[in-house]
Tab-separated table of C-alpha atoms in Angstrom:
chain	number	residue	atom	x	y	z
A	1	UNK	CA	23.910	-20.818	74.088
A	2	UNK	CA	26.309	-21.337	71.038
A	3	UNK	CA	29.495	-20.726	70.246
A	4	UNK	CA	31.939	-21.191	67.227
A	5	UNK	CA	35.833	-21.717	67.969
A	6	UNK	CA	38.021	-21.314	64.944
A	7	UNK	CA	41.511	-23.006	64.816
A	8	UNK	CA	44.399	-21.029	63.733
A	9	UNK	CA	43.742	-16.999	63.382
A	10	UNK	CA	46.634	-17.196	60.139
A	11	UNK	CA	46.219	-19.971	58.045
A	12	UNK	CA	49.661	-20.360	54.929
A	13	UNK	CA	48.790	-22.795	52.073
A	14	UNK	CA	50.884	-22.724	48.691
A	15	UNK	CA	49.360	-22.621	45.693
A	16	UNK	CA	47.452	-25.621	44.335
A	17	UNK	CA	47.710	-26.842	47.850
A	18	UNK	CA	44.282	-28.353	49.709
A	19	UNK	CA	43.167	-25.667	52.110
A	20	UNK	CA	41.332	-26.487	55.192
A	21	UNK	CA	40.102	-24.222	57.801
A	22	UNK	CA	38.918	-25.278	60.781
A	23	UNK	CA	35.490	-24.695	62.896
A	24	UNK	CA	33.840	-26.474	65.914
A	25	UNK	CA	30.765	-25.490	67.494
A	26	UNK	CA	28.592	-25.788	70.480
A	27	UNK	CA	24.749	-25.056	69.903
A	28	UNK	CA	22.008	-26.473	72.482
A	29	UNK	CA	19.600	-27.132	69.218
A	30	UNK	CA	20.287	-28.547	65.842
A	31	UNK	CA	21.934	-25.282	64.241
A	32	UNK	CA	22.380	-23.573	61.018
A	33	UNK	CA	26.515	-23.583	60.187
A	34	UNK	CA	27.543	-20.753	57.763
A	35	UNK	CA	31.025	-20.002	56.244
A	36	UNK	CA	31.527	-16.382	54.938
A	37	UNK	CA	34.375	-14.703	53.313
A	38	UNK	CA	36.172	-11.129	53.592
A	39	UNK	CA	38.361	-9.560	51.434
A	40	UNK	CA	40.111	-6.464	52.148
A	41	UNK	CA	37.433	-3.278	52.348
A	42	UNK	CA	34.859	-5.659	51.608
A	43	UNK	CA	31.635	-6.952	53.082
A	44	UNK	CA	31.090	-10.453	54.222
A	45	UNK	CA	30.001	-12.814	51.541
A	46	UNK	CA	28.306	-16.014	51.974
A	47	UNK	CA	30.459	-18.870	51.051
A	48	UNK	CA	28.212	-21.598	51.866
A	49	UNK	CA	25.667	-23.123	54.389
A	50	UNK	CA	24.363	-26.231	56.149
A	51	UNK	CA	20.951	-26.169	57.246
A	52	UNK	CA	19.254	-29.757	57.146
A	53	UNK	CA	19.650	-32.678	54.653
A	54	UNK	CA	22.664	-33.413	52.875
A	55	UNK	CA	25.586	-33.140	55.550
A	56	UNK	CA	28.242	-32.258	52.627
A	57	UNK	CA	27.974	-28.367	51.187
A	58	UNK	CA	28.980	-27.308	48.284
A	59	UNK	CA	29.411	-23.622	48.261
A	60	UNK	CA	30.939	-21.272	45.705
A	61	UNK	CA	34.298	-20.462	44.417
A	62	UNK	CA	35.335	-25.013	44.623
A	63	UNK	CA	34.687	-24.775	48.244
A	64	UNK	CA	32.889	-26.951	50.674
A	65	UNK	CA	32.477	-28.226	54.035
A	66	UNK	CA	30.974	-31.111	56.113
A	67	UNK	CA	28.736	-31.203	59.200
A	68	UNK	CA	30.221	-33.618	61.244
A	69	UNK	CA	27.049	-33.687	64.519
A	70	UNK	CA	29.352	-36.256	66.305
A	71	UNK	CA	32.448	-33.877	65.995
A	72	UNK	CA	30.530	-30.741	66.159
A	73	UNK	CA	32.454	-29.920	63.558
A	74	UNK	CA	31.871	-28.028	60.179
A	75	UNK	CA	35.679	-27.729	58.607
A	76	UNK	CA	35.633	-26.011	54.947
A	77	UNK	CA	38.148	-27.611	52.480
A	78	UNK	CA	39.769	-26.735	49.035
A	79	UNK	CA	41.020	-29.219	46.672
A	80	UNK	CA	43.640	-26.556	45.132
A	81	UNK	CA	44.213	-23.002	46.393
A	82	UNK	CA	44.013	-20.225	43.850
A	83	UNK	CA	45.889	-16.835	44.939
A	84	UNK	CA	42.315	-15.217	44.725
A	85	UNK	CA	40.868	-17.491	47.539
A	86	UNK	CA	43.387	-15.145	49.774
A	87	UNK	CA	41.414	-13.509	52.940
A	88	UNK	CA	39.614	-13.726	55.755
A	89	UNK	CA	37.025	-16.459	56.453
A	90	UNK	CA	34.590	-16.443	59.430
A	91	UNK	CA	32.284	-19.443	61.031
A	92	UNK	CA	29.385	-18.827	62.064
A	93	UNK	CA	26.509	-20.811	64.064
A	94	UNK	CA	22.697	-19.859	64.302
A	95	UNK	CA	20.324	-21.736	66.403
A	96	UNK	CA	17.840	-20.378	66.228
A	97	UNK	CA	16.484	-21.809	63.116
A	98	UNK	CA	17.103	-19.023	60.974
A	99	UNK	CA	19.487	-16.163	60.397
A	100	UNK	CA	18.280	-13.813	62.884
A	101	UNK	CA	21.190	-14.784	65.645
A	102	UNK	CA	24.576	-15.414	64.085
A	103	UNK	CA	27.356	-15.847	65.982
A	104	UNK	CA	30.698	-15.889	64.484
A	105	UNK	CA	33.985	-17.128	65.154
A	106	UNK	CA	37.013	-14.787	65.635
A	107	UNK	CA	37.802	-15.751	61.777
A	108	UNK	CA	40.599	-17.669	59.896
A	109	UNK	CA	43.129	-15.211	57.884
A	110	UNK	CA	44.088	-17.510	54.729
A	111	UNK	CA	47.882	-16.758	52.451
A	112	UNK	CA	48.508	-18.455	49.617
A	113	UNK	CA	52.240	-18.529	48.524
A	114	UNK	CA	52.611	-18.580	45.527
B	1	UNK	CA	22.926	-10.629	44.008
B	2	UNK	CA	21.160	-8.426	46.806
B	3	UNK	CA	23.459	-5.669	47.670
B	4	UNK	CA	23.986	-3.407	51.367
B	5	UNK	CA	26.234	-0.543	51.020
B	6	UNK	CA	27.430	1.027	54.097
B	7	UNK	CA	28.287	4.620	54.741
B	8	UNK	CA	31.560	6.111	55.090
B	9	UNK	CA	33.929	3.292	54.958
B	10	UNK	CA	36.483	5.346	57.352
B	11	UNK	CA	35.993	7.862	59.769
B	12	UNK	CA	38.124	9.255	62.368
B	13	UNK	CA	36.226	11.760	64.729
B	14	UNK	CA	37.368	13.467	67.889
B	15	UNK	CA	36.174	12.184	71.424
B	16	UNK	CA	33.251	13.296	72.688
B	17	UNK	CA	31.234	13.979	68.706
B	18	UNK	CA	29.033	11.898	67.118
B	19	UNK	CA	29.317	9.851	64.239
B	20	UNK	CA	26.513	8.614	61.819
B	21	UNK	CA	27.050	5.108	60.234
B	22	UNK	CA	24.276	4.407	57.328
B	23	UNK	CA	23.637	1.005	55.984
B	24	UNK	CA	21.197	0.719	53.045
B	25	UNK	CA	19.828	-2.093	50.674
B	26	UNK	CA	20.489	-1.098	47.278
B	27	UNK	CA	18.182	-3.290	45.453
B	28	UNK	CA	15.869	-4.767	48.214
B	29	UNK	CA	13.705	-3.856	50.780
B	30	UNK	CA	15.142	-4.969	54.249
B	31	UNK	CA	12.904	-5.324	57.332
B	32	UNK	CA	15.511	-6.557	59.715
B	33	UNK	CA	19.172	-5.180	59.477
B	34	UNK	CA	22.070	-6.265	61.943
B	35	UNK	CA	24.470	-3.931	63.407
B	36	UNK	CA	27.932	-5.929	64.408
B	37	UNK	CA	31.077	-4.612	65.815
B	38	UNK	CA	34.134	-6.468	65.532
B	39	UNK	CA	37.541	-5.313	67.690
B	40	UNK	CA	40.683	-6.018	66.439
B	41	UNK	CA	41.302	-10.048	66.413
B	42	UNK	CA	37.906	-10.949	68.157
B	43	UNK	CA	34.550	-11.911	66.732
B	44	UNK	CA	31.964	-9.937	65.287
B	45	UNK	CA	29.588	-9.628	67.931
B	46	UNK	CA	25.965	-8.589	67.519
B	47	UNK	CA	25.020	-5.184	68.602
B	48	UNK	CA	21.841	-4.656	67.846
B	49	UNK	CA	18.403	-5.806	65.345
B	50	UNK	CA	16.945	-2.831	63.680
B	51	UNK	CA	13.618	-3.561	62.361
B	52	UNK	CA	11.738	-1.135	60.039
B	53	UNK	CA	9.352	1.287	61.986
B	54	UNK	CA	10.224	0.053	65.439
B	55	UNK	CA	12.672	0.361	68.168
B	56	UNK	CA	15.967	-1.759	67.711
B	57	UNK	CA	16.151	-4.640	69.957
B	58	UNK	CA	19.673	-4.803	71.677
B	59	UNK	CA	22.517	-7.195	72.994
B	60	UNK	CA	23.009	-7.689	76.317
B	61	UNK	CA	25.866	-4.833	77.398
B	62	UNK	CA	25.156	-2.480	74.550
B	63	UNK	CA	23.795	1.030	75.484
B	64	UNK	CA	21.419	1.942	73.816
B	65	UNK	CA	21.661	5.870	74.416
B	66	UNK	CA	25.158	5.415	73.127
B	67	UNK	CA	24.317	3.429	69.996
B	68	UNK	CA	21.171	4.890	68.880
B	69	UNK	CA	19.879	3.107	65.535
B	70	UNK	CA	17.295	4.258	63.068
B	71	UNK	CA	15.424	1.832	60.861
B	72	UNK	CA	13.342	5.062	59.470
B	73	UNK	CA	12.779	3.475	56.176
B	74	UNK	CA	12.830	-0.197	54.367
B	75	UNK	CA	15.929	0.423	52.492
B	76	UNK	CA	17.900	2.914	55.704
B	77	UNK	CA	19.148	1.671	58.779
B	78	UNK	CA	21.511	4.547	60.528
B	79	UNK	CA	23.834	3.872	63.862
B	80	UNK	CA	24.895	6.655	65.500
B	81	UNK	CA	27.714	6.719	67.906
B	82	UNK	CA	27.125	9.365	70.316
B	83	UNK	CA	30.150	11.127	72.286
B	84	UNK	CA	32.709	8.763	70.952
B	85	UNK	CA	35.725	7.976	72.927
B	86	UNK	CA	38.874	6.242	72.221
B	87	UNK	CA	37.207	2.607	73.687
B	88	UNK	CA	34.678	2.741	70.608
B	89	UNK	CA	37.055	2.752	68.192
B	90	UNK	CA	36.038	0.205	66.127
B	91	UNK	CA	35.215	-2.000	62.567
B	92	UNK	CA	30.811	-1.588	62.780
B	93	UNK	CA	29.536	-3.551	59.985
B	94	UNK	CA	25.350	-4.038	59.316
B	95	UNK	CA	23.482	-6.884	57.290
B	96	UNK	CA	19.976	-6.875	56.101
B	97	UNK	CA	17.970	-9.650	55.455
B	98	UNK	CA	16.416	-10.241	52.063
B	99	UNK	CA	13.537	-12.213	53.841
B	100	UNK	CA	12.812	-13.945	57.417
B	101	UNK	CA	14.317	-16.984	56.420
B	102	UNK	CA	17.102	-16.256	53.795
B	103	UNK	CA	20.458	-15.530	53.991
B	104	UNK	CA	21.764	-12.024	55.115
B	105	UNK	CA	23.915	-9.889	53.366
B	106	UNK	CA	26.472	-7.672	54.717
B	107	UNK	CA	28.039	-3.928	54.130
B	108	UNK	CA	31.417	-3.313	53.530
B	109	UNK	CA	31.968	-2.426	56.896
B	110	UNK	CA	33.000	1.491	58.557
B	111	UNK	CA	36.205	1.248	60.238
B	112	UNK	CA	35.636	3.964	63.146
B	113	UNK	CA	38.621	5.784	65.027
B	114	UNK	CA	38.208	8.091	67.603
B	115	UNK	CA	41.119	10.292	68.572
C-alpha cells in the first residue's frame, strides 16, 4: 500500500523567501514521487517528477525537490518565492510503476506576503 | 501542452437528480481517464479508471450504480451522479493519460453541491 503525508495544510513564506513544502511517503516498491500545483479554478499541473536516476528534480517555474529513499522523503524547495508561486500544491506517490495509481496527499496551501 | 477540459465547472442540483460531469481531451486521444473526488481538506482520492470502450474499473467503496462513467469515445469520458444527496457534495476532478507511461493531465475540476 502507499501513502503520502503532507506537513502543514497552510504554508506563509514572504516574498523572496526559500519555500519548502514538505512530503513523506510510504510505498512497498520503489515508487514514482510527483509534485503538482493548483491554482484557484484550475486543473492540477505537473510541477515535477522523480522516477529513477538522478535523485534531485528539477521541475518548472525554479522549483525542485529531492528523493531522499532513507527519509522517504521527497520535500520541494524554492530558492525565492514569487507572489505567482501562490496556491495549492499536492504530493503524490505511484507504485505501481507508472501513472495509473496516484495517490495524493491532502495538499500544502502556499501565501506569499508580500 | 496536452489539454482536459472538464464540464460545468459548478453545479448545484437538488437531491435526488442527476448530474452529468464531462471530461474531454482537447488535443489528444485519451484511453485511460481518472475520475477523483476530493472533500473539503482531504485528499483526492481515486474513484474510478475509465478506459475507452469498456467498463470503468472502480475503487474499493465506490458504487458503481451511483457513479456511472462513460468512456464512449477517445476524447469523452462522462460521470454521472445519480440521485444526488447532500453527502455527494463534492470537488470531482478527471485526468487522462496522454500514453501508458506518461504523465496525466488533469481538468479544471466541477465543484458539485447538492441542496
Amino acid at each position: 500500500a502507499q501513502s503520502v503525508t503532507q506537513l502543514g495544510s497552510h504554508v506563509s513564506v514572504s516574498e523572496g523567501a526559500l519555500v519548502l513544502l514538505r512530503c513523506n511517503y510510504s510505498s512497498s516498491v520503489p515508487p514514482y514521487l510527483f509534485w503538482y500545483v493548483q491554482y484557484p479554478n484550475q486543473g492540477l499541473q505537473l510541477l515535477l517528477k522523480y522516477t529513477t536516476g538522478a535523485t534531485l528534480v528539477k521541475g518548472i517555474n525554479g522549483f525542485e525537490a529531492e528523493f531522499k529513499k532513507s527519509e522517504t522523503s521527497f520535500h520541494l524547495t524554492k530558492p525565492s518565492a514569487h507572489m505567482s508561486d501562490a496556491a495549492e500544491y499536492f504530493c503524490a506517490v505511484s507504485d505501481t510503476g507508472g501513472y495509473q495509481k496516484v495517490t495524493f496527499g491532502t495538499g500544502t496551501k502556499l501565501q506569499v506576503i508580500p | 501542452g496536452a489539454v482536459v477540459s472538464q464540464h460545468p465547472s459548478r453545479v448545484i442540483c437538488k437531491s435526488g437528480t442527476s448530474v452529468k460531469i464531462e471530461c474531454r481531451s482537447l488535443d489528444f486521444q485519451a484511453t485511460t481517464m481518472f475520475w477523483y473526488r476530493q472533500f473539503p481538506k482531504q485528499s483526492l482520492m481515486l474513484m474510478a479508471t475509465s478506459n475507452e470502450g469498456s467498463k470503468a474499473t472502480y475503487e474499493q467503496g465506490v458504487e458503481k450504480d451511483k457513479f456511472l462513467i462513460n468512456h464512449a469515445s477517445l476524447t469523452l469520458s462522462t460521470l454521472t451522479v445519480t440521485s444526488a444527496h447532500p453527502e455527494d457534495s463534492s470537488f470531482y476532478i478527471c485526468s487522462a493519460l496522454l500514453g501508458p507511461n506518461t504523465e496525466a493531465f488533469f481538468g479544471q475540476g466541477t465543484r458539485l453541491t447538492v441542496v
